[in-house]
Short mmCIF file of C-alpha atoms in Angstrom, two decimals:
data_model
loop_
_atom_site.label_atom_id
_atom_site.label_comp_id
_atom_site.label_asym_id
_atom_site.label_seq_id
_atom_site.Cartn_x
_atom_site.Cartn_y
_atom_site.Cartn_z
CA MET A 13 -26.97 24.67 -15.93
CA THR A 14 -29.45 21.93 -15.09
CA ASP A 15 -29.04 19.44 -12.17
CA LEU A 16 -28.66 15.87 -13.00
CA SER A 17 -31.68 13.61 -12.57
CA ARG A 18 -31.97 11.55 -9.43
CA ASP A 19 -30.91 8.24 -11.20
CA THR A 20 -28.12 9.91 -12.98
CA ALA A 21 -26.87 11.64 -9.59
CA THR A 22 -27.08 8.17 -7.98
CA ASP A 23 -25.06 6.68 -10.81
CA PHE A 24 -22.32 9.30 -10.29
CA GLU A 25 -22.31 9.01 -6.57
CA SER A 26 -21.81 5.22 -6.90
CA TRP A 27 -18.95 5.75 -9.23
CA MET A 28 -17.50 8.53 -7.10
CA ALA A 29 -17.70 6.33 -3.97
CA ALA A 30 -15.87 3.44 -5.67
CA ARG A 31 -13.10 5.74 -7.21
CA GLN A 32 -12.55 8.70 -4.98
CA HIS A 33 -9.67 7.09 -2.88
CA LYS A 34 -7.84 5.84 -5.97
CA LEU A 35 -8.12 9.32 -7.55
CA LEU A 36 -6.79 10.95 -4.30
CA ARG A 37 -3.97 8.49 -4.27
CA THR A 38 -3.05 9.22 -7.86
CA ALA A 39 -3.46 13.03 -7.21
CA TYR A 40 -1.09 12.65 -4.22
CA LEU A 41 1.54 10.83 -6.24
CA LEU A 42 1.19 13.53 -9.00
CA THR A 43 1.46 16.49 -6.64
CA GLY A 44 3.39 15.24 -3.69
CA ASP A 45 1.26 17.21 -1.35
CA VAL A 46 -1.88 15.96 0.61
CA HIS A 47 -3.64 19.41 0.40
CA THR A 48 -2.92 19.99 -3.25
CA ALA A 49 -4.01 16.36 -3.91
CA GLU A 50 -7.30 16.95 -2.24
CA ASP A 51 -7.89 20.09 -4.27
CA LEU A 52 -6.97 18.38 -7.49
CA THR A 53 -9.27 15.42 -6.59
CA GLN A 54 -12.21 17.87 -5.79
CA THR A 55 -11.79 19.72 -8.99
CA THR A 56 -11.61 16.41 -10.99
CA LEU A 57 -14.79 15.15 -9.38
CA ALA A 58 -16.58 18.44 -10.01
CA LYS A 59 -15.75 18.44 -13.75
CA VAL A 60 -16.66 14.72 -14.08
CA TYR A 61 -20.14 15.44 -12.46
CA LEU A 62 -20.69 18.40 -14.65
CA ALA A 63 -20.23 16.22 -17.83
CA TRP A 64 -21.57 12.95 -16.31
CA ASP A 65 -24.58 12.77 -18.87
CA ARG A 66 -21.98 12.59 -21.65
CA VAL A 67 -19.13 10.84 -19.75
CA SER A 68 -21.12 7.89 -18.19
CA ALA A 69 -21.79 6.68 -21.66
CA ALA A 70 -18.16 6.74 -22.65
CA GLN A 71 -16.11 3.58 -22.85
CA SER A 72 -14.11 4.38 -19.72
CA VAL A 73 -15.14 6.90 -17.06
CA ASP A 74 -11.92 6.30 -15.32
CA ALA A 75 -9.78 7.26 -18.23
CA TYR A 76 -11.87 10.49 -18.70
CA ALA A 77 -11.36 11.38 -15.03
CA ARG A 78 -7.70 10.59 -15.18
CA LYS A 79 -7.21 12.87 -18.26
CA ILE A 80 -9.04 15.66 -16.31
CA MET A 81 -6.74 15.13 -13.36
CA VAL A 82 -3.56 15.25 -15.35
CA ASN A 83 -4.71 18.28 -17.35
CA GLU A 84 -5.66 20.01 -14.21
CA HIS A 85 -2.42 19.15 -12.66
CA THR A 86 -0.53 20.34 -15.77
CA SER A 87 -2.44 23.54 -15.70
CA MET A 88 -1.48 24.25 -12.06
CA TRP A 89 2.21 23.87 -12.76
CA ARG A 90 2.20 25.79 -15.99
CA ARG A 91 0.67 29.00 -14.56
CA LEU A 92 3.36 31.46 -14.28
CA TRP A 93 1.48 33.39 -11.53
CA ARG A 94 1.18 30.41 -9.31
CA HIS A 95 3.14 30.51 -6.08
CA ARG A 96 3.80 27.90 -3.63
CA GLU A 97 2.24 28.10 -0.29
CA THR A 98 3.81 26.10 2.62
CA VAL A 99 1.69 24.48 5.18
CA THR A 100 2.98 25.46 8.62
CA ASP A 101 0.53 23.41 10.77
CA THR A 102 0.91 19.75 10.84
CA SER A 103 -2.01 17.61 9.70
CA THR A 104 -3.22 14.31 11.11
CA HIS A 105 -4.85 13.52 7.85
CA ASP A 106 -3.56 10.30 6.36
CA VAL A 107 -3.21 9.77 2.80
CA PRO A 108 -5.34 6.72 1.76
CA VAL A 109 -2.37 4.67 0.61
CA ALA A 110 -1.68 1.13 1.83
CA ALA A 111 1.01 1.09 4.64
CA ASN A 112 3.28 -1.42 2.81
CA GLU A 113 3.67 1.10 -0.02
CA TYR A 114 5.67 3.44 2.43
CA ASP A 115 7.22 0.96 4.70
CA GLY A 116 10.55 2.54 4.52
CA VAL A 117 11.74 0.66 1.52
CA GLY A 118 9.70 2.80 -0.91
CA ALA A 119 10.61 6.04 0.93
CA ALA A 120 13.83 6.52 -0.83
CA LEU A 121 12.21 5.72 -4.14
CA TRP A 122 9.32 8.14 -3.22
CA ASP A 123 11.86 10.90 -2.39
CA ALA A 124 13.56 10.45 -5.66
CA VAL A 125 10.30 10.41 -7.64
CA THR A 126 9.11 13.63 -5.95
CA ALA A 127 12.34 15.32 -7.03
CA LEU A 128 11.71 14.66 -10.66
CA PRO A 129 10.49 17.45 -12.92
CA GLU A 130 6.67 17.60 -13.06
CA ARG A 131 6.23 16.00 -16.40
CA GLN A 132 8.60 13.26 -15.67
CA ARG A 133 6.77 12.50 -12.43
CA ALA A 134 3.50 12.46 -14.29
CA VAL A 135 4.77 9.94 -16.71
CA VAL A 136 6.29 7.76 -14.06
CA VAL A 137 3.03 7.74 -12.09
CA LEU A 138 0.90 6.93 -15.03
CA ARG A 139 3.21 4.37 -16.57
CA TYR A 140 4.44 2.53 -13.54
CA TYR A 141 1.95 3.26 -10.66
CA GLU A 142 -1.23 3.34 -12.62
CA GLN A 143 0.30 0.73 -15.06
CA LEU A 144 -1.00 2.54 -18.19
CA SER A 145 0.51 1.71 -21.62
CA GLU A 146 2.71 4.31 -23.34
CA LYS A 147 -0.27 5.08 -25.63
CA GLU A 148 -2.70 5.52 -22.69
CA ALA A 149 -0.31 7.72 -20.82
CA ALA A 150 0.25 9.82 -23.95
CA GLU A 151 -3.51 10.27 -24.34
CA ALA A 152 -3.91 11.13 -20.64
CA LEU A 153 -1.05 13.75 -20.76
CA GLY A 154 -2.04 15.08 -24.29
CA VAL A 155 1.41 14.48 -25.63
CA SER A 156 2.96 12.32 -28.24
CA LEU A 157 3.99 8.73 -27.74
CA GLY A 158 7.55 9.70 -28.31
CA THR A 159 7.38 12.22 -25.54
CA VAL A 160 6.15 9.76 -22.99
CA LYS A 161 9.05 7.34 -24.19
CA SER A 162 11.50 10.10 -23.68
CA GLN A 163 10.24 11.36 -20.41
CA ALA A 164 10.07 7.93 -18.91
CA SER A 165 13.66 7.17 -20.12
CA ARG A 166 14.89 10.52 -18.67
CA ALA A 167 13.10 9.80 -15.42
CA LEU A 168 14.42 6.27 -15.11
CA ASP A 169 17.90 7.39 -15.74
CA THR A 170 17.59 10.11 -13.12
CA LEU A 171 16.17 7.60 -10.68
CA ARG A 172 18.87 5.13 -11.23
CA SER A 173 21.55 7.76 -10.92
CA ARG A 174 20.01 9.04 -7.59
CA LEU A 175 19.32 5.74 -6.14
CA GLY A 176 22.51 3.96 -7.19
CA ASP A 177 22.85 0.31 -6.46
CA ARG A 178 20.49 0.11 -3.58
CA THR A 179 19.55 -3.55 -3.04
CA ASP A 180 16.68 -2.87 -0.67
CA LEU A 181 14.61 -1.38 -3.52
CA ALA A 182 14.89 -4.50 -5.67
CA GLY A 183 11.33 -5.86 -6.25
CA TRP A 184 9.63 -2.90 -4.76
CA GLU A 185 6.50 -1.82 -6.73
CA ALA A 186 3.23 -0.13 -5.88
CA ASN A 187 0.00 -2.30 -5.35
#
């Protein structure tokens, strides 16, 4: 394996500096756990770095990174041997998410989203937080357009039934 040239490494570092916080935020929304999100983001960045010569010429480096992240996340929860570890020490690390997104109004919504099955949560995050089209979400997840539609429909039905007629959630959306 060869190291990237100095100019190419600088290009990657510039891209990473501009996107790392957004990738971490997306990873957190996918995983629901700060530590797992950090691991997922690190793995994603490492894989983008290793393919940077090829990826940097692509139409959208962000789409490529998002695809890696979703695939890695899917691999994590598909592994049968995987076990959950519970952090017993509290962390003072803050997730880089704007405070107005977690001002109490969105807390009920976030609790309901984290209770969704993994694939439904991934569809909700990509469609409604990342604001990808159904086609883009399907490509990122490696599933059919119909799967995205059905998973989104099921997720929204579940969210509606869990949240009921809460008027304090009206108009809430992620920035």
